[in-house]
CSV table of C-alpha atoms and ligand atoms in Angstrom, one decimal:
chain,number,residue,atom,x,y,z
A,1,UNK,CA,180.1,8.4,20.9
A,2,UNK,CA,182.5,9.2,18.1
A,3,UNK,CA,185.8,7.6,18.0
A,4,UNK,CA,188.9,9.8,17.6
A,5,UNK,CA,192.6,9.3,17.9
A,6,UNK,CA,192.3,10.8,21.4
A,7,UNK,CA,189.6,8.4,22.4
A,8,UNK,CA,185.8,8.4,22.2
A,9,UNK,CA,184.0,11.8,22.3
A,10,UNK,CA,180.3,12.2,23.2
A,11,UNK,CA,177.9,13.3,20.5
A,12,UNK,CA,175.7,16.3,21.2
A,13,UNK,CA,172.3,16.4,19.7
A,14,UNK,CA,171.1,19.4,17.7
A,15,UNK,CA,167.5,19.1,18.7
A,16,UNK,CA,166.0,20.8,21.8
A,17,UNK,CA,163.6,18.8,23.8
A,18,UNK,CA,160.7,19.8,26.1
A,19,UNK,CA,163.0,19.5,29.1
A,20,UNK,CA,165.4,21.9,27.6
A,21,UNK,CA,162.6,24.4,27.0
A,22,UNK,CA,161.3,24.0,30.5
A,23,UNK,CA,164.8,24.5,31.9
A,24,UNK,CA,165.1,27.7,29.9
A,25,UNK,CA,162.0,29.1,31.4
A,26,UNK,CA,162.9,28.4,34.9
A,27,UNK,CA,166.3,29.9,34.2
A,28,UNK,CA,164.7,33.1,32.9
A,29,UNK,CA,162.9,33.4,36.2
A,30,UNK,CA,166.1,32.9,38.2
A,31,UNK,CA,165.4,29.5,39.6
A,32,UNK,CA,168.1,26.9,40.1
A,33,UNK,CA,170.5,29.1,38.1
A,34,UNK,CA,173.6,27.4,39.5
A,35,UNK,CA,172.8,23.9,38.6
A,36,UNK,CA,172.3,24.3,35.0
A,37,UNK,CA,175.6,23.2,33.6
A,38,UNK,CA,177.1,21.0,30.9
A,39,UNK,CA,180.2,18.9,31.6
A,40,UNK,CA,183.2,20.7,30.1
A,41,UNK,CA,185.2,19.0,27.4
A,42,UNK,CA,184.9,18.0,23.7
A,43,UNK,CA,181.7,17.1,22.0
A,44,UNK,CA,180.9,16.0,18.4
A,45,UNK,CA,178.1,17.3,16.3
A,46,UNK,CA,177.2,15.1,13.3
A,47,UNK,CA,180.3,13.2,12.0
A,48,UNK,CA,183.3,15.5,12.4
A,49,UNK,CA,186.7,14.5,11.3
A,50,UNK,CA,190.3,15.8,11.3
A,51,UNK,CA,189.4,18.8,9.2
A,52,UNK,CA,186.2,19.8,11.0
A,53,UNK,CA,186.0,23.2,12.7
A,54,UNK,CA,186.1,23.6,16.5
A,55,UNK,CA,183.6,25.8,18.1
A,56,UNK,CA,184.4,26.9,21.7
A,57,UNK,CA,181.7,27.8,24.1
A,58,UNK,CA,180.7,28.1,27.8
A,59,UNK,CA,179.3,25.3,30.0
A,60,UNK,CA,176.1,27.3,30.8
A,61,UNK,CA,173.4,24.9,29.5
A,62,UNK,CA,171.4,27.7,27.8
A,63,UNK,CA,174.5,28.8,25.9
A,64,UNK,CA,175.3,25.3,24.9
A,65,UNK,CA,171.7,24.7,23.8
A,66,UNK,CA,171.6,28.0,21.8
A,67,UNK,CA,174.7,26.8,20.0
A,68,UNK,CA,173.9,23.2,19.3
A,69,UNK,CA,170.4,24.0,17.9
A,70,UNK,CA,172.0,26.1,15.2
A,71,UNK,CA,174.2,23.3,14.0
A,72,UNK,CA,171.8,21.0,12.2
A,73,UNK,CA,173.4,19.3,9.2
A,74,UNK,CA,176.9,20.4,10.2
A,75,UNK,CA,179.9,18.2,11.2
A,76,UNK,CA,181.8,20.1,13.8
A,77,UNK,CA,183.5,19.8,17.2
A,78,UNK,CA,182.3,21.8,20.3
A,79,UNK,CA,184.8,22.5,23.0
A,80,UNK,CA,183.0,23.4,26.2
A,81,UNK,CA,185.0,25.4,28.7
A,82,UNK,CA,184.4,25.3,32.4
A,83,UNK,CA,182.9,28.7,33.1
A,84,UNK,CA,181.1,27.5,36.2
A,85,UNK,CA,177.8,27.5,34.5
A,86,UNK,CA,178.0,31.2,33.4
A,87,UNK,CA,177.3,32.5,29.9
A,88,UNK,CA,180.1,33.5,27.6
A,89,UNK,CA,179.8,37.3,28.0
A,90,UNK,CA,179.7,37.3,31.8
A,91,UNK,CA,182.3,34.6,32.1
A,92,UNK,CA,184.6,36.5,29.8
A,93,UNK,CA,184.2,39.6,32.0
A,94,UNK,CA,185.1,37.5,35.0
A,95,UNK,CA,188.0,35.8,33.2
A,96,UNK,CA,186.6,32.3,33.6
A,97,UNK,CA,186.0,32.2,29.8
A,98,UNK,CA,189.7,33.1,29.5
A,99,UNK,CA,193.0,32.4,27.9
A,100,UNK,CA,194.2,29.9,30.5
A,101,UNK,CA,191.0,27.9,30.4
A,102,UNK,CA,191.1,27.7,26.6
A,103,UNK,CA,194.7,26.5,26.7
A,104,UNK,CA,193.9,24.0,29.5
A,105,UNK,CA,190.9,22.5,27.6
A,106,UNK,CA,192.7,22.3,24.3
A,107,UNK,CA,195.4,20.2,26.0
A,108,UNK,CA,193.0,18.1,28.1
A,109,UNK,CA,190.9,17.2,25.0
A,110,UNK,CA,194.2,16.4,23.1
A,111,UNK,CA,192.9,18.5,20.2
A,112,UNK,CA,196.3,18.3,18.5
A,113,UNK,CA,195.5,14.6,17.8
A,114,UNK,CA,191.8,15.0,17.1
A,115,UNK,CA,192.2,17.5,14.3
A,116,UNK,CA,195.0,18.2,11.8
A,117,UNK,CA,194.4,22.0,11.6
A,118,UNK,CA,195.2,24.5,14.3
A,119,UNK,CA,192.3,26.8,14.5
A,120,UNK,CA,189.6,27.5,17.2
A,121,UNK,CA,186.5,29.4,16.6
A,122,UNK,CA,185.5,31.5,19.6
A,123,UNK,CA,182.3,33.5,20.1
A,124,UNK,CA,183.2,37.1,19.7
A,125,UNK,CA,181.7,38.0,23.1
A,126,UNK,CA,184.4,35.8,24.7
A,127,UNK,CA,187.0,38.4,23.6
A,128,UNK,CA,187.3,40.4,26.8
A,129,UNK,CA,188.5,37.3,28.6
A,130,UNK,CA,190.6,35.7,25.9
A,131,UNK,CA,193.8,37.0,24.4
A,132,UNK,CA,194.0,35.4,21.0
A,133,UNK,CA,197.8,35.7,20.6
A,134,UNK,CA,198.4,34.3,24.1
A,135,UNK,CA,196.3,31.3,23.3
A,136,UNK,CA,198.4,30.7,20.2
A,137,UNK,CA,201.5,31.0,22.4
A,138,UNK,CA,200.0,28.6,25.0
A,139,UNK,CA,198.8,25.8,22.8
A,140,UNK,CA,199.7,26.5,19.2
A,141,UNK,CA,196.1,27.0,18.1
A,142,UNK,CA,195.0,30.2,16.4
A,143,UNK,CA,191.9,32.0,17.5
A,144,UNK,CA,189.2,33.1,15.0
A,145,UNK,CA,186.4,35.1,16.5
A,146,UNK,CA,183.0,34.0,15.2
A,147,UNK,CA,179.8,36.0,15.2
A,148,UNK,CA,178.2,37.4,18.3
A,149,UNK,CA,175.1,35.3,18.0
A,150,UNK,CA,174.9,31.5,17.5
A,151,UNK,CA,172.2,32.0,14.9
A,152,UNK,CA,174.8,33.4,12.5
A,153,UNK,CA,177.3,30.6,12.9
A,154,UNK,CA,176.2,28.7,9.7
A,155,UNK,CA,176.5,31.8,7.5
A,156,UNK,CA,179.8,32.5,9.1
A,157,UNK,CA,181.2,29.1,8.3
A,158,UNK,CA,179.7,29.1,4.8
A,159,UNK,CA,181.4,32.3,4.1
A,160,UNK,CA,184.8,30.8,4.9
A,161,UNK,CA,184.8,32.0,8.5
A,162,UNK,CA,184.1,35.6,7.7
A,163,UNK,CA,181.6,37.6,9.7
A,164,UNK,CA,179.7,40.5,8.2
A,165,UNK,CA,179.8,43.8,10.2
A,166,UNK,CA,176.2,43.1,11.2
A,167,UNK,CA,177.2,39.7,12.7
A,168,UNK,CA,179.8,41.5,14.8
A,169,UNK,CA,177.5,44.1,16.3
A,170,UNK,CA,175.6,44.0,19.6
A,171,UNK,CA,172.2,45.8,19.1
A,172,UNK,CA,170.0,45.0,22.2
A,173,UNK,CA,166.6,44.6,20.5
A,174,UNK,CA,163.3,44.6,22.4
A,175,UNK,CA,163.3,40.7,22.6
A,176,UNK,CA,166.6,40.8,24.5
A,177,UNK,CA,165.5,43.6,26.7
A,178,UNK,CA,162.3,41.8,27.6
A,179,UNK,CA,164.1,38.6,28.3
A,180,UNK,CA,166.1,40.4,31.1
A,181,UNK,CA,163.0,41.7,32.9
A,182,UNK,CA,162.1,38.5,34.8
A,183,UNK,CA,165.6,38.1,36.2
A,184,UNK,CA,165.6,41.8,37.2
A,185,UNK,CA,162.3,41.5,38.9
A,186,UNK,CA,163.2,38.3,40.8
A,187,UNK,CA,166.4,40.0,41.9
A,188,UNK,CA,164.5,42.9,43.3
A,189,UNK,CA,161.9,40.8,45.1
A,190,UNK,CA,163.8,40.3,48.3
A,191,UNK,CA,165.0,43.8,49.0
A,192,UNK,CA,161.6,45.1,48.0
A,193,UNK,CA,160.0,42.7,50.5
A,194,UNK,CA,162.2,44.0,53.4
A,195,UNK,CA,161.6,47.6,52.4
A,196,UNK,CA,157.8,47.0,52.3
A,197,UNK,CA,158.0,45.7,55.9
A,198,UNK,CA,159.7,48.9,57.0
A,199,UNK,CA,157.1,50.9,55.2
A,200,UNK,CA,154.3,49.1,56.9
A,201,UNK,CA,155.8,49.9,60.3
A,202,UNK,CA,156.4,53.5,59.4
A,203,UNK,CA,152.9,53.7,58.0
A,204,UNK,CA,151.4,53.1,61.5
A,205,UNK,CA,152.9,56.3,62.9
A,206,UNK,CA,150.3,59.0,63.1
A,207,UNK,CA,148.3,61.2,65.4
A,208,UNK,CA,147.1,58.2,67.4
A,209,UNK,CA,150.7,57.1,68.1
A,210,UNK,CA,150.5,53.8,66.3
A,211,UNK,CA,147.5,52.5,64.5
A,212,UNK,CA,147.2,49.0,63.0
A,213,UNK,CA,144.5,50.3,60.6
A,214,UNK,CA,146.6,53.1,59.4
A,215,UNK,CA,149.6,50.8,59.1
A,216,UNK,CA,147.7,48.6,56.8
A,217,UNK,CA,146.0,51.2,54.8
A,218,UNK,CA,148.9,53.6,54.2
A,219,UNK,CA,151.5,50.8,54.2
A,220,UNK,CA,149.7,49.1,51.4
A,221,UNK,CA,149.6,52.4,49.4
A,222,UNK,CA,153.3,52.8,50.0
A,223,UNK,CA,154.1,49.2,48.9
A,224,UNK,CA,152.0,49.8,45.8
A,225,UNK,CA,154.1,52.9,45.0
A,226,UNK,CA,157.2,50.8,45.5
A,227,UNK,CA,155.9,48.1,43.2
A,228,UNK,CA,155.0,50.8,40.7
A,229,UNK,CA,158.5,52.2,40.8
A,230,UNK,CA,160.0,48.8,40.3
A,231,UNK,CA,157.7,48.2,37.3
A,232,UNK,CA,158.7,51.5,35.9
A,233,UNK,CA,162.5,50.9,36.3
A,234,UNK,CA,162.7,47.2,35.5
A,235,UNK,CA,160.1,46.7,32.8
A,236,UNK,CA,158.8,50.0,31.4
A,237,UNK,CA,162.2,51.6,31.0
A,238,UNK,CA,163.9,48.6,29.2
A,239,UNK,CA,160.9,48.3,26.9
A,240,UNK,CA,160.8,52.0,26.1
A,241,UNK,CA,164.5,52.4,26.1
A,242,UNK,CA,165.0,53.7,22.5
A,243,UNK,CA,162.1,56.1,22.8
A,244,UNK,CA,162.7,57.6,26.3
A,245,UNK,CA,164.7,60.8,25.7
A,246,UNK,CA,168.1,61.3,27.2
A,247,UNK,CA,171.1,59.1,27.6
A,248,UNK,CA,171.3,58.6,31.3
A,249,UNK,CA,169.3,55.6,32.6
A,250,UNK,CA,168.4,57.5,35.8
A,251,UNK,CA,166.6,60.2,33.6
A,252,UNK,CA,164.9,57.6,31.4
A,253,UNK,CA,163.7,55.7,34.5
A,254,UNK,CA,162.5,58.9,36.2
A,255,UNK,CA,160.4,59.7,33.1
A,256,UNK,CA,159.0,56.2,32.9
A,257,UNK,CA,158.1,56.3,36.6
A,258,UNK,CA,156.7,59.8,36.1
A,259,UNK,CA,154.3,58.5,33.5
A,260,UNK,CA,153.1,55.8,35.9
A,261,UNK,CA,152.9,58.3,38.8
A,262,UNK,CA,150.8,60.7,37.0
A,263,UNK,CA,148.4,57.9,35.9
A,264,UNK,CA,148.0,56.5,39.3
A,265,UNK,CA,147.6,60.0,40.9
A,266,UNK,CA,144.8,60.6,38.5
A,267,UNK,CA,143.3,57.3,39.1
A,268,UNK,CA,143.3,57.7,42.9
A,269,UNK,CA,142.8,61.4,43.0
A,270,UNK,CA,139.7,61.2,45.3
A,271,UNK,CA,141.4,59.0,47.9
A,272,UNK,CA,144.7,60.9,48.1
A,273,UNK,CA,145.2,64.0,50.1
A,274,UNK,CA,147.5,66.7,48.7
A,275,UNK,CA,150.4,65.5,50.8
A,276,UNK,CA,150.0,61.9,49.8
A,277,UNK,CA,149.6,62.8,46.2
A,278,UNK,CA,152.9,64.8,46.3
A,279,UNK,CA,154.6,61.9,48.0
A,280,UNK,CA,153.4,59.6,45.3
A,281,UNK,CA,154.5,61.9,42.5
A,282,UNK,CA,158.0,62.2,44.0
A,283,UNK,CA,158.6,58.6,45.2
A,284,UNK,CA,157.5,56.6,42.2
A,285,UNK,CA,159.7,58.3,39.7
A,286,UNK,CA,162.7,58.2,42.1
A,287,UNK,CA,162.3,54.5,42.7
A,288,UNK,CA,161.9,53.9,39.0
A,289,UNK,CA,165.0,56.0,38.3
A,290,UNK,CA,167.1,54.1,40.8
A,291,UNK,CA,166.0,50.7,39.5
A,292,UNK,CA,166.6,51.8,35.9
A,293,UNK,CA,170.1,52.9,36.8
A,294,UNK,CA,170.8,49.4,38.1
A,295,UNK,CA,169.6,48.0,34.8
A,296,UNK,CA,172.8,49.4,33.3
A,297,UNK,CA,174.5,46.2,34.6
A,298,UNK,CA,172.4,44.1,32.2
A,299,UNK,CA,172.8,46.2,29.1
A,300,UNK,CA,175.5,45.6,26.5
A,301,UNK,CA,176.5,49.1,25.8
A,302,UNK,CA,177.0,51.1,29.0
A,303,UNK,CA,180.6,51.8,30.0
A,304,UNK,CA,181.6,51.6,33.6
A,305,UNK,CA,183.0,55.1,33.4
A,306,UNK,CA,179.7,56.3,32.2
A,307,UNK,CA,177.7,54.5,34.9
A,308,UNK,CA,180.0,55.9,37.5
A,309,UNK,CA,179.6,59.4,36.3
A,310,UNK,CA,175.8,59.0,36.1
A,311,UNK,CA,175.7,57.7,39.6
A,312,UNK,CA,177.7,60.5,41.1
A,313,UNK,CA,175.2,62.9,39.7
A,314,UNK,CA,172.0,61.0,40.2
A,315,UNK,CA,172.4,59.4,43.6
A,316,UNK,CA,172.4,62.7,45.7
A,317,UNK,CA,169.3,63.9,43.8
A,318,UNK,CA,167.5,60.6,44.3
A,319,UNK,CA,168.4,60.6,48.0
A,320,UNK,CA,167.1,64.1,48.5
A,321,UNK,CA,163.8,63.5,46.6
A,322,UNK,CA,163.3,60.3,48.6
A,323,UNK,CA,163.7,62.2,51.8
A,324,UNK,CA,161.2,64.8,50.6
A,325,UNK,CA,158.7,62.2,49.6
A,326,UNK,CA,159.1,60.6,53.0
A,327,UNK,CA,158.3,63.9,54.7
A,328,UNK,CA,155.2,64.4,52.7
A,329,UNK,CA,154.1,60.8,53.3
A,330,UNK,CA,154.6,60.9,57.0
A,331,UNK,CA,153.2,64.5,57.2
A,332,UNK,CA,150.1,63.3,55.3
A,333,UNK,CA,149.2,61.2,58.3
A,334,UNK,CA,149.0,64.2,60.6
A,335,UNK,CA,147.4,66.7,58.2
A,336,UNK,CA,144.3,65.5,56.7
B,1,UNK,CA,167.1,51.1,14.7
B,2,UNK,CA,170.8,51.0,15.0
B,3,UNK,CA,172.7,50.4,18.3
B,4,UNK,CA,172.2,52.5,21.5
B,5,UNK,CA,174.4,55.3,22.7
B,6,UNK,CA,175.3,56.0,26.3
B,7,UNK,CA,177.1,59.0,27.8
B,8,UNK,CA,179.6,60.9,25.7
B,9,UNK,CA,183.1,61.8,26.5
B,10,UNK,CA,183.7,59.3,29.3
B,11,UNK,CA,185.2,56.2,27.8
B,12,UNK,CA,188.7,55.5,29.0
B,13,UNK,CA,189.8,54.0,25.6
B,14,UNK,CA,193.4,55.0,24.5
B,15,UNK,CA,194.9,54.1,21.2
B,16,UNK,CA,198.5,54.6,20.1
B,17,UNK,CA,198.7,54.7,16.3
B,18,UNK,CA,202.5,54.4,16.3
B,19,UNK,CA,202.4,51.0,18.0
B,20,UNK,CA,199.6,49.6,15.8
B,21,UNK,CA,200.6,47.0,13.2
B,22,UNK,CA,197.2,47.0,11.4
B,23,UNK,CA,196.5,43.3,12.2
B,24,UNK,CA,192.7,43.9,12.4
B,25,UNK,CA,192.0,42.1,15.7
B,26,UNK,CA,190.4,45.2,17.3
B,27,UNK,CA,188.0,45.6,14.5
B,28,UNK,CA,187.1,41.9,14.7
B,29,UNK,CA,186.4,41.7,18.4
B,30,UNK,CA,184.7,45.1,19.1
B,31,UNK,CA,180.9,44.6,19.5
B,32,UNK,CA,180.3,48.3,18.8
B,33,UNK,CA,182.3,49.0,15.7
B,34,UNK,CA,184.6,51.4,17.5
B,35,UNK,CA,187.6,50.5,15.3
B,36,UNK,CA,188.2,50.3,11.6
B,37,UNK,CA,191.4,49.2,10.0
B,38,UNK,CA,192.6,50.7,6.7
B,39,UNK,CA,195.9,51.0,5.0
B,40,UNK,CA,197.8,49.2,7.7
B,41,UNK,CA,196.5,51.2,10.6
B,42,UNK,CA,193.6,51.1,12.9
B,43,UNK,CA,191.5,54.1,13.5
B,44,UNK,CA,188.9,55.0,16.2
B,45,UNK,CA,185.6,55.7,14.4
B,46,UNK,CA,183.5,56.6,17.3
B,47,UNK,CA,185.0,56.5,20.8
B,48,UNK,CA,181.7,57.3,22.5
B,49,UNK,CA,180.3,54.0,21.5
B,50,UNK,CA,182.9,52.2,23.6
B,51,UNK,CA,181.5,50.2,26.5
B,52,UNK,CA,184.9,49.5,28.0
B,53,UNK,CA,184.6,45.7,27.7
B,54,UNK,CA,188.4,45.5,27.2
B,55,UNK,CA,188.2,43.0,24.3
B,56,UNK,CA,190.3,45.1,21.9
B,57,UNK,CA,193.0,45.8,24.4
B,58,UNK,CA,193.2,42.1,25.5
B,59,UNK,CA,193.5,41.0,21.8
B,60,UNK,CA,195.8,43.6,20.5
B,61,UNK,CA,199.1,41.8,19.9
B,62,UNK,CA,201.0,45.1,19.7
B,63,UNK,CA,199.7,46.5,23.0
B,64,UNK,CA,198.5,49.6,21.1
B,65,UNK,CA,195.2,49.9,23.0
B,66,UNK,CA,194.5,50.5,26.6
B,67,UNK,CA,191.1,50.8,28.4
B,68,UNK,CA,189.9,50.5,32.0
B,69,UNK,CA,187.7,47.5,31.6
B,70,UNK,CA,184.8,46.4,33.7
B,71,UNK,CA,181.0,45.9,33.5
B,72,UNK,CA,179.0,49.1,33.5
B,73,UNK,CA,176.9,48.0,36.4
B,74,UNK,CA,175.6,50.3,39.1
B,75,UNK,CA,175.3,47.6,41.7
B,76,UNK,CA,178.9,46.6,41.2
B,77,UNK,CA,180.1,50.2,41.4
B,78,UNK,CA,178.1,50.8,44.6
B,79,UNK,CA,179.6,47.7,46.2
B,80,UNK,CA,183.0,49.0,45.2
B,81,UNK,CA,182.3,52.3,46.8
B,82,UNK,CA,181.0,50.7,50.0
B,83,UNK,CA,183.9,48.4,50.4
B,84,UNK,CA,186.3,51.3,49.6
B,85,UNK,CA,187.9,49.6,46.7
B,86,UNK,CA,188.0,50.4,43.0
B,87,UNK,CA,185.2,48.4,41.3
B,88,UNK,CA,186.5,45.0,40.5
B,89,UNK,CA,184.7,42.7,38.1
C,1,LIG,S1,194.6,45.0,17.3
C,1,LIG,FE1,196.2,46.4,17.8
C,1,LIG,S2,197.8,46.2,16.3
C,1,LIG,FE2,196.0,45.1,15.5
C,1,LIG,S3,195.0,46.7,14.2
C,1,LIG,FE3,194.1,46.9,16.3
C,1,LIG,S4,195.3,48.4,17.3
C,1,LIG,FE4,196.5,47.8,15.5
C,2,LIG,S1,186.7,48.2,25.0
C,2,LIG,FE1,185.2,46.9,23.9
C,2,LIG,S2,183.6,48.4,23.2
C,2,LIG,FE2,185.5,49.6,23.7
C,2,LIG,S3,186.5,49.7,21.8
C,2,LIG,FE3,187.4,48.0,22.9
C,2,LIG,S4,186.2,46.2,22.1
C,2,LIG,FE4,185.1,48.0,21.5
């Protein structure tokens, strides 16, 4: 605890323990997402005083950890907003990392008494939710937008709270694209499970009315195609994003899926009839295309207007090709 | 490699130079370097880089910027279509 004119303030450590790392991994895989929070309010890092800077952040524990680990050797305050355990960027989009919450927390923590200056440092990605001039109107504190990434905070402070253009830019490198893949996959797990069940039932339909053997054999193949498409759209497309030609995610995903489809068709060419091969070559790229299109929600550069335009064009094509693949697939059971 | 590009000619970003006071907030908050401020006025450098996050408009004290904000997320847009509403985020 650190004593302040406004009462004692808990001290946040700048080291990350094994439990924090474990928590981060389970978070990546979408487990227990909702319970990973930090209590909102004011925290001290090192030995801050009246002149020390105030860094504002969200109460998602991964965000809080990412910030505090970058603060070794600094004496600063951290003001944690209640964003219901959501990261800065997503919370800003929803408005929970917002003007009102900043004003409310500044008042609740009695910052006017804790520090003598009137300045808050907000993460730049909180901008969509916070109106800097409205915060000043609401509580008298000025808002300075810090860098996008916590790793630049030291350099930012050392430069007298000035960010280089590089610190202000969102780039989406491979590391970040890969980090999203687990969550995407986990999110697709359930719908894919239900879809597989339907596919297994459909797979039984054939000349002998309904055959368990055929259901298993052909259903498995269909589920594999589905899995391949998901792999293409949720893993291969994000990884190859800069190198896949085109701008539209549906096109990039179709291409990534197409590569997988051609490979698997070549691999199984003896086992596949012509109809089944056609179904595979159609279905896998279409699924990949659809999944990739949904990946737009996780990228930091796709505009809603663009996604809407892309969907209006891509969805009808995807639907038509899916129907065609279905006809070939079912047809393949009768004509062998 | 520099940042990614998405579709051209779709961003709903509007900027009124007359209202701009050149305070520099838009340049500070934009994660894609869409704005640059020089000689007391902001200028749009590359509108097609805009992801419609809305940060510039929310933080412009002069009300010189407007954009239809939201997350560019296919799932959210589909939900919006199905429920018959404009996508809300
Ligand atoms: S934030 Fe508004 S007033 Fe300030 S420079 Fe940008 S457009 Fe001009
Ligand atoms: S809406 Fe966001 S991405 Fe577009 S110009 Fe404004 S701050 Fe930049």
